[in-house]
Amino acid sequence: NANITSAEDAAAAVLAGAEGCGLMRTEFVFMERRQPPGQEEQRRIYQAVSDALEGRPMVVRTLDAGGDKPIAYLDQPVEENPALGIRGIRLCQQSPELLRTQLQALLQVERAEPLQVMIPMISAIDEVLQVRNLLDELKAEVAPSCEVRLGVMIETPAAALIADRLAAAVDFFSIGTNDLTQYTLCMDRGEPALASRLDVLHPAVLALIEQTVKAATGAGIETAICGGAAGDMLAAPVLLGLGVRELSMPASLVPRQKARLRRLSIEQCSGLAA
Ligand code: PEP
Ligand code: MG
């Protein structure tokens, strides 16, 4: 699968041989503007992305602003530690209209495949239950016949550690290895001096990924990887060995990664992970 931000990206993903979109980062729909896009504008953008995917699966992540993705007009107070501050779902809890408008727009997208909505920066079960309630309420209002699947990003150690409980509340997981590695190792993902040690193959990160996949498997749901590790040739086989069966990466990496991974068997990957 491909990680995308626009309809142009979606078309490139199809050309590159991606089987769908495993992560649409919607922050880009909100950036380089003076105010948030309205419901109709968002609906048109998401519809264009869906059309460009030509019936392939589409996972749309709700707004993940804050932290390393600041949005000027949202007027966030200066934070001492933005990575640990009001970002992702926390920002949407603080400004519920943002999420409400976005979900309403998404629910109106016409497509044959189910709509898949994913929430970023989850660290507690109540965050998921709040979004589930809101989604159910809006679906009844806006699009009762829309088929929706709700998933969460596993990108905080807390989410990985309560993965069994989260798995009972959602339809799929996608592991954000960029943030999961940053938060597990306490190393800023944007700090060049630490870049060589920001390693997804650190045993602590792998243990959290393994625990997440086990919880998902136990609950009968799928775990994808949408962080940078999915497109990494050294890491991807280990992740497959841990039970991950879906990888989402920039479209430009899809052909190479497909060609390389096809040469490996799952047994080889399991051996590597062990
Ligand atoms: C991640 O954290 O791995 C992820 C995919 O999200 P982002 O890089 O957009 O924070
Ligand atoms: Mg992230």
PDB file of C-alpha atoms and ligand atoms in Angstrom:
ATOM      1  CA  ASN A   1       0.000   0.000   0.000  1.00  0.00           C
ATOM      2  CA  ALA A   2       0.976   3.622  -0.404  1.00  0.00           C
ATOM      3  CA  ASN A   3       1.130   6.601   1.952  1.00  0.00           C
ATOM      4  CA  ILE A   4      -0.439   9.586   0.230  1.00  0.00           C
ATOM      5  CA  THR A   5      -1.499  13.176   0.842  1.00  0.00           C
ATOM      6  CA  SER A   6      -3.500  14.036  -2.299  1.00  0.00           C
ATOM      7  CA  ALA A   7      -5.310  12.749  -5.401  1.00  0.00           C
ATOM      8  CA  GLU A   8      -2.072  13.212  -7.386  1.00  0.00           C
ATOM      9  CA  ASP A   9      -0.284  10.944  -4.912  1.00  0.00           C
ATOM     10  CA  ALA A  10      -3.124   8.430  -5.189  1.00  0.00           C
ATOM     11  CA  ALA A  11      -2.757   8.305  -8.980  1.00  0.00           C
ATOM     12  CA  ALA A  12       1.017   7.858  -8.599  1.00  0.00           C
ATOM     13  CA  ALA A  13       0.390   5.050  -6.118  1.00  0.00           C
ATOM     14  CA  VAL A  14      -1.792   3.197  -8.603  1.00  0.00           C
ATOM     15  CA  LEU A  15       0.865   3.607 -11.313  1.00  0.00           C
ATOM     16  CA  ALA A  16       3.515   2.296  -8.922  1.00  0.00           C
ATOM     17  CA  GLY A  17       1.523  -0.879  -8.351  1.00  0.00           C
ATOM     18  CA  ALA A  18       0.230  -0.167  -4.849  1.00  0.00           C
ATOM     19  CA  GLU A  19      -2.788  -2.262  -3.884  1.00  0.00           C
ATOM     20  CA  GLY A  20      -4.394   0.649  -2.061  1.00  0.00           C
ATOM     21  CA  CYS A  21      -3.754   3.515   0.317  1.00  0.00           C
ATOM     22  CA  GLY A  22      -2.734   2.478   3.836  1.00  0.00           C
ATOM     23  CA  LEU A  23      -2.368   6.047   5.086  1.00  0.00           C
ATOM     24  CA  MET A  24      -3.731   9.311   3.803  1.00  0.00           C
ATOM     25  CA  ARG A  25      -2.128  12.061   5.889  1.00  0.00           C
ATOM     26  CA  THR A  26      -4.902  14.661   5.921  1.00  0.00           C
ATOM     27  CA  GLU A  27      -2.788  17.329   7.675  1.00  0.00           C
ATOM     28  CA  PHE A  28      -1.789  18.454   4.176  1.00  0.00           C
ATOM     29  CA  VAL A  29      -5.402  19.311   3.403  1.00  0.00           C
ATOM     30  CA  PHE A  30      -5.237  21.754   6.323  1.00  0.00           C
ATOM     31  CA  MET A  31      -1.810  23.274   5.661  1.00  0.00           C
ATOM     32  CA  GLU A  32      -0.822  26.410   3.727  1.00  0.00           C
ATOM     33  CA  ARG A  33      -4.151  28.118   4.303  1.00  0.00           C
ATOM     34  CA  ARG A  34      -5.593  30.719   6.659  1.00  0.00           C
ATOM     35  CA  GLN A  35      -8.484  28.666   8.019  1.00  0.00           C
ATOM     36  CA  PRO A  36      -9.563  25.024   8.064  1.00  0.00           C
ATOM     37  CA  PRO A  37     -11.207  23.737   4.854  1.00  0.00           C
ATOM     38  CA  GLY A  38     -14.999  23.494   5.100  1.00  0.00           C
ATOM     39  CA  GLN A  39     -16.991  20.285   4.864  1.00  0.00           C
ATOM     40  CA  GLU A  40     -17.791  20.544   1.142  1.00  0.00           C
ATOM     41  CA  GLU A  41     -14.212  21.381   0.195  1.00  0.00           C
ATOM     42  CA  GLN A  42     -12.948  18.421   2.209  1.00  0.00           C
ATOM     43  CA  ARG A  43     -15.573  16.129   0.716  1.00  0.00           C
ATOM     44  CA  ARG A  44     -14.405  17.042  -2.780  1.00  0.00           C
ATOM     45  CA  ILE A  45     -10.757  16.405  -1.894  1.00  0.00           C
ATOM     46  CA  TYR A  46     -11.435  12.999  -0.320  1.00  0.00           C
ATOM     47  CA  GLN A  47     -13.749  12.032  -3.184  1.00  0.00           C
ATOM     48  CA  ALA A  48     -10.998  12.895  -5.688  1.00  0.00           C
ATOM     49  CA  VAL A  49      -8.535  10.723  -3.745  1.00  0.00           C
ATOM     50  CA  SER A  50     -11.016   7.861  -3.621  1.00  0.00           C
ATOM     51  CA  ASP A  51     -11.724   8.154  -7.368  1.00  0.00           C
ATOM     52  CA  ALA A  52      -7.998   8.209  -8.165  1.00  0.00           C
ATOM     53  CA  LEU A  53      -7.604   4.925  -6.265  1.00  0.00           C
ATOM     54  CA  GLU A  54     -10.089   3.322  -8.669  1.00  0.00           C
ATOM     55  CA  GLY A  55     -11.816   1.104  -6.145  1.00  0.00           C
ATOM     56  CA  ARG A  56      -8.747   0.175  -4.134  1.00  0.00           C
ATOM     57  CA  PRO A  57      -8.880   0.296  -0.303  1.00  0.00           C
ATOM     58  CA  MET A  58      -8.374   3.724   1.278  1.00  0.00           C
ATOM     59  CA  VAL A  59      -7.391   4.389   4.893  1.00  0.00           C
ATOM     60  CA  VAL A  60      -7.817   8.045   5.843  1.00  0.00           C
ATOM     61  CA  ARG A  61      -6.181   9.319   8.993  1.00  0.00           C
ATOM     62  CA  THR A  62      -8.036  12.080  10.796  1.00  0.00           C
ATOM     63  CA  LEU A  63      -6.184  15.336  11.336  1.00  0.00           C
ATOM     64  CA  ASP A  64      -2.818  14.742  13.035  1.00  0.00           C
ATOM     65  CA  ALA A  65      -1.788  18.342  13.647  1.00  0.00           C
ATOM     66  CA  GLY A  66       0.511  19.572  16.393  1.00  0.00           C
ATOM     67  CA  GLY A  67       3.894  18.207  17.417  1.00  0.00           C
ATOM     68  CA  ASP A  68       6.088  17.975  14.302  1.00  0.00           C
ATOM     69  CA  LYS A  69       3.102  19.081  12.152  1.00  0.00           C
ATOM     70  CA  PRO A  70       2.096  22.533  13.450  1.00  0.00           C
ATOM     71  CA  ILE A  71      -0.729  24.403  11.706  1.00  0.00           C
ATOM     72  CA  ALA A  72      -0.360  28.141  12.265  1.00  0.00           C
ATOM     73  CA  TYR A  73      -4.005  29.237  12.232  1.00  0.00           C
ATOM     74  CA  LEU A  74      -5.043  26.653  14.829  1.00  0.00           C
ATOM     75  CA  ASP A  75      -3.457  29.068  17.287  1.00  0.00           C
ATOM     76  CA  GLN A  76      -1.929  26.488  19.576  1.00  0.00           C
ATOM     77  CA  PRO A  77      -0.214  27.844  22.666  1.00  0.00           C
ATOM     78  CA  VAL A  78       3.576  27.590  22.742  1.00  0.00           C
ATOM     79  CA  GLU A  79       4.452  24.245  24.322  1.00  0.00           C
ATOM     80  CA  GLU A  80       7.714  23.282  25.969  1.00  0.00           C
ATOM     81  CA  ASN A  81       7.492  19.737  24.520  1.00  0.00           C
ATOM     82  CA  PRO A  82       5.248  19.808  21.431  1.00  0.00           C
ATOM     83  CA  ALA A  83       5.848  16.097  20.758  1.00  0.00           C
ATOM     84  CA  LEU A  84       4.287  15.393  24.160  1.00  0.00           C
ATOM     85  CA  GLY A  85       1.661  18.102  23.865  1.00  0.00           C
ATOM     86  CA  ILE A  86      -1.678  18.767  22.227  1.00  0.00           C
ATOM     87  CA  ARG A  87      -1.353  16.826  18.992  1.00  0.00           C
ATOM     88  CA  GLY A  88      -3.327  14.283  16.972  1.00  0.00           C
ATOM     89  CA  ILE A  89      -6.534  13.166  18.658  1.00  0.00           C
ATOM     90  CA  ARG A  90      -5.806  15.438  21.627  1.00  0.00           C
ATOM     91  CA  LEU A  91      -6.104  18.517  19.429  1.00  0.00           C
ATOM     92  CA  CYS A  92      -9.386  17.217  18.007  1.00  0.00           C
ATOM     93  CA  GLN A  93     -10.736  16.686  21.517  1.00  0.00           C
ATOM     94  CA  GLN A  94      -9.855  20.284  22.303  1.00  0.00           C
ATOM     95  CA  SER A  95     -11.436  21.572  19.062  1.00  0.00           C
ATOM     96  CA  PRO A  96     -14.202  19.025  18.388  1.00  0.00           C
ATOM     97  CA  GLU A  97     -15.556  20.951  15.371  1.00  0.00           C
ATOM     98  CA  LEU A  98     -12.415  20.058  13.425  1.00  0.00           C
ATOM     99  CA  LEU A  99     -13.042  16.323  13.767  1.00  0.00           C
ATOM    100  CA  ARG A 100     -16.815  16.610  13.345  1.00  0.00           C
ATOM    101  CA  THR A 101     -16.466  18.489  10.033  1.00  0.00           C
ATOM    102  CA  GLN A 102     -13.815  16.092   8.774  1.00  0.00           C
ATOM    103  CA  LEU A 103     -15.833  12.975   9.615  1.00  0.00           C
ATOM    104  CA  GLN A 104     -18.957  14.471   8.025  1.00  0.00           C
ATOM    105  CA  ALA A 105     -16.987  15.123   4.842  1.00  0.00           C
ATOM    106  CA  LEU A 106     -15.547  11.602   4.833  1.00  0.00           C
ATOM    107  CA  LEU A 107     -18.924   9.964   5.393  1.00  0.00           C
ATOM    108  CA  GLN A 108     -20.228  11.629   2.233  1.00  0.00           C
ATOM    109  CA  VAL A 109     -17.555  10.165  -0.024  1.00  0.00           C
ATOM    110  CA  GLU A 110     -19.169   7.815  -2.522  1.00  0.00           C
ATOM    111  CA  ARG A 111     -17.241   4.598  -2.972  1.00  0.00           C
ATOM    112  CA  ALA A 112     -17.839   0.887  -3.399  1.00  0.00           C
ATOM    113  CA  GLU A 113     -15.273  -0.192  -0.781  1.00  0.00           C
ATOM    114  CA  PRO A 114     -15.888   0.597   2.919  1.00  0.00           C
ATOM    115  CA  LEU A 115     -14.582   3.888   4.248  1.00  0.00           C
ATOM    116  CA  GLN A 116     -11.664   3.270   6.607  1.00  0.00           C
ATOM    117  CA  VAL A 117     -11.018   5.979   9.190  1.00  0.00           C
ATOM    118  CA  MET A 118      -7.924   5.908  11.381  1.00  0.00           C
ATOM    119  CA  ILE A 119      -7.217   7.943  14.529  1.00  0.00           C
ATOM    120  CA  PRO A 120      -3.687   9.186  15.302  1.00  0.00           C
ATOM    121  CA  MET A 121      -1.822   9.453  18.613  1.00  0.00           C
ATOM    122  CA  ILE A 122      -4.116   7.218  20.625  1.00  0.00           C
ATOM    123  CA  SER A 123      -2.939   6.564  24.178  1.00  0.00           C
ATOM    124  CA  ALA A 124      -6.165   5.571  25.967  1.00  0.00           C
ATOM    125  CA  ILE A 125      -9.324   3.609  25.271  1.00  0.00           C
ATOM    126  CA  ASP A 126     -11.692   6.508  26.055  1.00  0.00           C
ATOM    127  CA  GLU A 127     -10.271   8.447  23.090  1.00  0.00           C
ATOM    128  CA  VAL A 128     -11.361   5.619  20.796  1.00  0.00           C
ATOM    129  CA  LEU A 129     -14.796   5.283  22.373  1.00  0.00           C
ATOM    130  CA  GLN A 130     -15.417   9.030  21.967  1.00  0.00           C
ATOM    131  CA  VAL A 131     -14.587   8.906  18.264  1.00  0.00           C
ATOM    132  CA  ARG A 132     -16.652   5.748  17.787  1.00  0.00           C
ATOM    133  CA  ASN A 133     -19.675   7.467  19.383  1.00  0.00           C
ATOM    134  CA  LEU A 134     -19.211  10.586  17.269  1.00  0.00           C
ATOM    135  CA  LEU A 135     -18.823   8.497  14.118  1.00  0.00           C
ATOM    136  CA  ASP A 136     -21.983   6.512  14.881  1.00  0.00           C
ATOM    137  CA  GLU A 137     -23.923   9.707  15.561  1.00  0.00           C
ATOM    138  CA  LEU A 138     -22.740  11.399  12.347  1.00  0.00           C
ATOM    139  CA  LYS A 139     -23.256   8.281  10.266  1.00  0.00           C
ATOM    140  CA  ALA A 140     -26.901   8.095  11.389  1.00  0.00           C
ATOM    141  CA  GLU A 141     -27.312  11.770  10.440  1.00  0.00           C
ATOM    142  CA  VAL A 142     -25.317  12.039   7.237  1.00  0.00           C
ATOM    143  CA  ALA A 143     -24.889   8.641   5.621  1.00  0.00           C
ATOM    144  CA  PRO A 144     -26.752   5.769   7.284  1.00  0.00           C
ATOM    145  CA  SER A 145     -25.837   3.346   4.500  1.00  0.00           C
ATOM    146  CA  CYS A 146     -22.101   4.189   4.482  1.00  0.00           C
ATOM    147  CA  GLU A 147     -19.958   1.226   5.499  1.00  0.00           C
ATOM    148  CA  VAL A 148     -17.253   2.488   7.871  1.00  0.00           C
ATOM    149  CA  ARG A 149     -14.355   0.740   9.554  1.00  0.00           C
ATOM    150  CA  LEU A 150     -12.604   2.460  12.450  1.00  0.00           C
ATOM    151  CA  GLY A 151      -8.929   1.869  13.147  1.00  0.00           C
ATOM    152  CA  VAL A 152      -6.233   3.346  15.347  1.00  0.00           C
ATOM    153  CA  MET A 153      -2.598   4.206  14.898  1.00  0.00           C
ATOM    154  CA  ILE A 154      -0.408   2.340  17.342  1.00  0.00           C
ATOM    155  CA  GLU A 155       2.336   4.925  17.785  1.00  0.00           C
ATOM    156  CA  THR A 156       2.620   5.445  21.532  1.00  0.00           C
ATOM    157  CA  PRO A 157       4.028   2.792  23.876  1.00  0.00           C
ATOM    158  CA  ALA A 158       0.783   3.120  25.869  1.00  0.00           C
ATOM    159  CA  ALA A 159      -1.284   2.067  22.851  1.00  0.00           C
ATOM    160  CA  ALA A 160       0.949  -0.948  22.226  1.00  0.00           C
ATOM    161  CA  LEU A 161       0.745  -1.966  25.890  1.00  0.00           C
ATOM    162  CA  ILE A 162      -3.089  -1.829  25.913  1.00  0.00           C
ATOM    163  CA  ALA A 163      -3.380  -3.278  22.395  1.00  0.00           C
ATOM    164  CA  ASP A 164      -5.576  -6.146  23.608  1.00  0.00           C
ATOM    165  CA  ARG A 165      -8.182  -3.710  24.907  1.00  0.00           C
ATOM    166  CA  LEU A 166      -7.912  -1.434  21.876  1.00  0.00           C
ATOM    167  CA  ALA A 167      -8.277  -4.445  19.574  1.00  0.00           C
ATOM    168  CA  ALA A 168     -11.647  -5.193  21.101  1.00  0.00           C
ATOM    169  CA  ALA A 169     -12.820  -1.662  20.287  1.00  0.00           C
ATOM    170  CA  VAL A 170     -11.635  -1.171  16.693  1.00  0.00           C
ATOM    171  CA  ASP A 171     -11.584  -2.845  13.267  1.00  0.00           C
ATOM    172  CA  PHE A 172      -7.866  -2.545  12.448  1.00  0.00           C
ATOM    173  CA  PHE A 173      -4.475  -1.341  13.672  1.00  0.00           C
ATOM    174  CA  SER A 174      -1.741   0.499  11.822  1.00  0.00           C
ATOM    175  CA  ILE A 175       1.597   0.894  13.540  1.00  0.00           C
ATOM    176  CA  GLY A 176       3.255   4.289  13.166  1.00  0.00           C
ATOM    177  CA  THR A 177       6.844   3.207  13.616  1.00  0.00           C
ATOM    178  CA  ASN A 178       8.160   6.781  13.295  1.00  0.00           C
ATOM    179  CA  ASP A 179       6.451   7.955  16.461  1.00  0.00           C
ATOM    180  CA  LEU A 180       6.498   4.554  18.200  1.00  0.00           C
ATOM    181  CA  THR A 181      10.295   4.519  17.890  1.00  0.00           C
ATOM    182  CA  GLN A 182      10.617   8.148  18.992  1.00  0.00           C
ATOM    183  CA  TYR A 183       8.454   7.646  22.090  1.00  0.00           C
ATOM    184  CA  THR A 184       9.854   4.257  23.046  1.00  0.00           C
ATOM    185  CA  LEU A 185      13.496   5.287  22.789  1.00  0.00           C
ATOM    186  CA  CYS A 186      12.885   8.870  23.982  1.00  0.00           C
ATOM    187  CA  MET A 187      14.701  10.199  20.916  1.00  0.00           C
ATOM    188  CA  ASP A 188      13.345  13.117  18.924  1.00  0.00           C
ATOM    189  CA  ARG A 189      12.493  11.893  15.390  1.00  0.00           C
ATOM    190  CA  GLY A 190      13.674  15.227  14.003  1.00  0.00           C
ATOM    191  CA  GLU A 191      17.052  15.347  15.771  1.00  0.00           C
ATOM    192  CA  PRO A 192      19.839  14.702  13.236  1.00  0.00           C
ATOM    193  CA  ALA A 193      22.398  13.888  15.941  1.00  0.00           C
ATOM    194  CA  LEU A 194      20.237  10.941  17.093  1.00  0.00           C
ATOM    195  CA  ALA A 195      19.115   9.761  13.653  1.00  0.00           C
ATOM    196  CA  SER A 196      21.548   6.845  13.495  1.00  0.00           C
ATOM    197  CA  ARG A 197      20.297   5.508  16.830  1.00  0.00           C
ATOM    198  CA  LEU A 198      16.590   5.998  16.164  1.00  0.00           C
ATOM    199  CA  ASP A 199      16.284   2.323  15.318  1.00  0.00           C
ATOM    200  CA  VAL A 200      12.981   0.525  14.756  1.00  0.00           C
ATOM    201  CA  LEU A 201      14.920  -2.744  15.174  1.00  0.00           C
ATOM    202  CA  HIS A 202      15.737  -1.876  18.803  1.00  0.00           C
ATOM    203  CA  PRO A 203      14.441  -4.854  20.852  1.00  0.00           C
ATOM    204  CA  ALA A 204      12.179  -2.567  22.891  1.00  0.00           C
ATOM    205  CA  VAL A 205      10.383  -1.328  19.773  1.00  0.00           C
ATOM    206  CA  LEU A 206      10.146  -4.841  18.317  1.00  0.00           C
ATOM    207  CA  ALA A 207       8.693  -6.144  21.597  1.00  0.00           C
ATOM    208  CA  LEU A 208       5.926  -3.530  21.427  1.00  0.00           C
ATOM    209  CA  ILE A 209       5.222  -4.374  17.783  1.00  0.00           C
ATOM    210  CA  GLU A 210       5.097  -8.090  18.591  1.00  0.00           C
ATOM    211  CA  GLN A 211       2.708  -7.481  21.473  1.00  0.00           C
ATOM    212  CA  THR A 212       0.484  -5.368  19.221  1.00  0.00           C
ATOM    213  CA  VAL A 213       0.326  -8.002  16.471  1.00  0.00           C
ATOM    214  CA  LYS A 214      -0.449 -10.756  19.010  1.00  0.00           C
ATOM    215  CA  ALA A 215      -3.297  -8.730  20.500  1.00  0.00           C
ATOM    216  CA  ALA A 216      -4.707  -7.996  17.047  1.00  0.00           C
ATOM    217  CA  THR A 217      -4.437 -11.612  15.943  1.00  0.00           C
ATOM    218  CA  GLY A 218      -6.196 -12.715  19.135  1.00  0.00           C
ATOM    219  CA  ALA A 219      -9.058 -10.338  18.381  1.00  0.00           C
ATOM    220  CA  GLY A 220      -9.192 -11.276  14.689  1.00  0.00           C
ATOM    221  CA  ILE A 221      -8.142  -7.891  13.308  1.00  0.00           C
ATOM    222  CA  GLU A 222      -5.291  -6.927  10.963  1.00  0.00           C
ATOM    223  CA  THR A 223      -2.161  -4.952  11.820  1.00  0.00           C
ATOM    224  CA  ALA A 224      -0.512  -2.845   9.134  1.00  0.00           C
ATOM    225  CA  ILE A 225       2.667  -0.794   9.324  1.00  0.00           C
ATOM    226  CA  CYS A 226       2.517   2.725   7.887  1.00  0.00           C
ATOM    227  CA  GLY A 227       5.673   4.265   9.392  1.00  0.00           C
ATOM    228  CA  GLY A 228       9.005   4.523   7.595  1.00  0.00           C
ATOM    229  CA  ALA A 229       9.976   0.962   8.608  1.00  0.00           C
ATOM    230  CA  ALA A 230       7.504  -0.412   6.024  1.00  0.00           C
ATOM    231  CA  GLY A 231       9.689   0.878   3.202  1.00  0.00           C
ATOM    232  CA  ASP A 232      12.968  -0.108   4.866  1.00  0.00           C
ATOM    233  CA  MET A 233      14.527  -3.197   3.308  1.00  0.00           C
ATOM    234  CA  LEU A 234      16.186  -4.354   6.527  1.00  0.00           C
ATOM    235  CA  ALA A 235      13.196  -3.778   8.784  1.00  0.00           C
ATOM    236  CA  ALA A 236      10.309  -4.940   6.568  1.00  0.00           C
ATOM    237  CA  PRO A 237      11.212  -8.686   6.582  1.00  0.00           C
ATOM    238  CA  VAL A 238      11.471  -8.623  10.392  1.00  0.00           C
ATOM    239  CA  LEU A 239       8.066  -6.962  10.634  1.00  0.00           C
ATOM    240  CA  LEU A 240       6.565  -9.620   8.351  1.00  0.00           C
ATOM    241  CA  GLY A 241       8.226 -12.208  10.595  1.00  0.00           C
ATOM    242  CA  LEU A 242       6.436 -10.698  13.584  1.00  0.00           C
ATOM    243  CA  GLY A 243       3.083 -11.300  11.882  1.00  0.00           C
ATOM    244  CA  VAL A 244       2.448  -8.033  10.056  1.00  0.00           C
ATOM    245  CA  ARG A 245       0.829  -8.685   6.656  1.00  0.00           C
ATOM    246  CA  GLU A 246       0.307  -5.180   5.307  1.00  0.00           C
ATOM    247  CA  LEU A 247       2.907  -2.491   4.637  1.00  0.00           C
ATOM    248  CA  SER A 248       2.214   1.092   3.569  1.00  0.00           C
ATOM    249  CA  MET A 249       5.001   3.340   2.241  1.00  0.00           C
ATOM    250  CA  PRO A 250       5.686   6.204  -0.154  1.00  0.00           C
ATOM    251  CA  ALA A 251       4.591   5.191  -3.674  1.00  0.00           C
ATOM    252  CA  SER A 252       8.138   5.591  -4.972  1.00  0.00           C
ATOM    253  CA  LEU A 253       9.288   2.693  -2.748  1.00  0.00           C
ATOM    254  CA  VAL A 254       6.475   0.278  -3.634  1.00  0.00           C
ATOM    255  CA  PRO A 255       7.959  -1.377  -6.762  1.00  0.00           C
ATOM    256  CA  ARG A 256      11.363  -1.991  -5.206  1.00  0.00           C
ATOM    257  CA  GLN A 257       9.921  -3.246  -1.937  1.00  0.00           C
ATOM    258  CA  LYS A 258       7.480  -5.585  -3.711  1.00  0.00           C
ATOM    259  CA  ALA A 259      10.260  -7.007  -5.874  1.00  0.00           C
ATOM    260  CA  ARG A 260      12.525  -7.638  -2.901  1.00  0.00           C
ATOM    261  CA  LEU A 261       9.956  -9.023  -0.470  1.00  0.00           C
ATOM    262  CA  ARG A 262       8.583 -11.439  -3.069  1.00  0.00           C
ATOM    263  CA  ARG A 263      11.901 -13.263  -2.955  1.00  0.00           C
ATOM    264  CA  LEU A 264      11.451 -14.082   0.743  1.00  0.00           C
ATOM    265  CA  SER A 265       9.205 -16.676   2.351  1.00  0.00           C
ATOM    266  CA  ILE A 266       7.239 -16.053   5.532  1.00  0.00           C
ATOM    267  CA  GLU A 267       9.308 -18.843   7.156  1.00  0.00           C
ATOM    268  CA  GLN A 268      12.498 -16.937   6.380  1.00  0.00           C
ATOM    269  CA  CYS A 269      10.982 -13.761   7.815  1.00  0.00           C
ATOM    270  CA  SER A 270       9.834 -15.567  10.984  1.00  0.00           C
ATOM    271  CA  GLY A 271      13.311 -16.977  11.423  1.00  0.00           C
ATOM    272  CA  LEU A 272      14.782 -13.525  11.073  1.00  0.00           C
ATOM    273  CA  ALA A 273      12.375 -12.065  13.627  1.00  0.00           C
ATOM    274  CA  ALA A 274      13.072 -14.893  16.085  1.00  0.00           C
TER     275      ALA A 274
HETATM  276  C1  PEP B   1       4.308   7.367  12.248  1.00  0.00           C
HETATM  277  O1  PEP B   1       4.386   8.017  13.300  1.00  0.00           O
HETATM  278  O2  PEP B   1       5.016   6.366  12.011  1.00  0.00           O
HETATM  279  C2  PEP B   1       3.365   7.779  11.186  1.00  0.00           C
HETATM  280  C3  PEP B   1       3.132   7.007  10.135  1.00  0.00           C
HETATM  281  O3  PEP B   1       2.781   9.004  11.310  1.00  0.00           O
HETATM  282  P1  PEP B   1       3.553  10.380  10.988  1.00  0.00           P
HETATM  283  O4  PEP B   1       4.875  10.039  10.409  1.00  0.00           O
HETATM  284  O5  PEP B   1       2.657  11.110  10.053  1.00  0.00           O
HETATM  285  O6  PEP B   1       3.629  10.997  12.362  1.00  0.00           O
HETATM  286 MG    MG B   2       2.887   9.540  13.768  1.00  0.00          MG
END
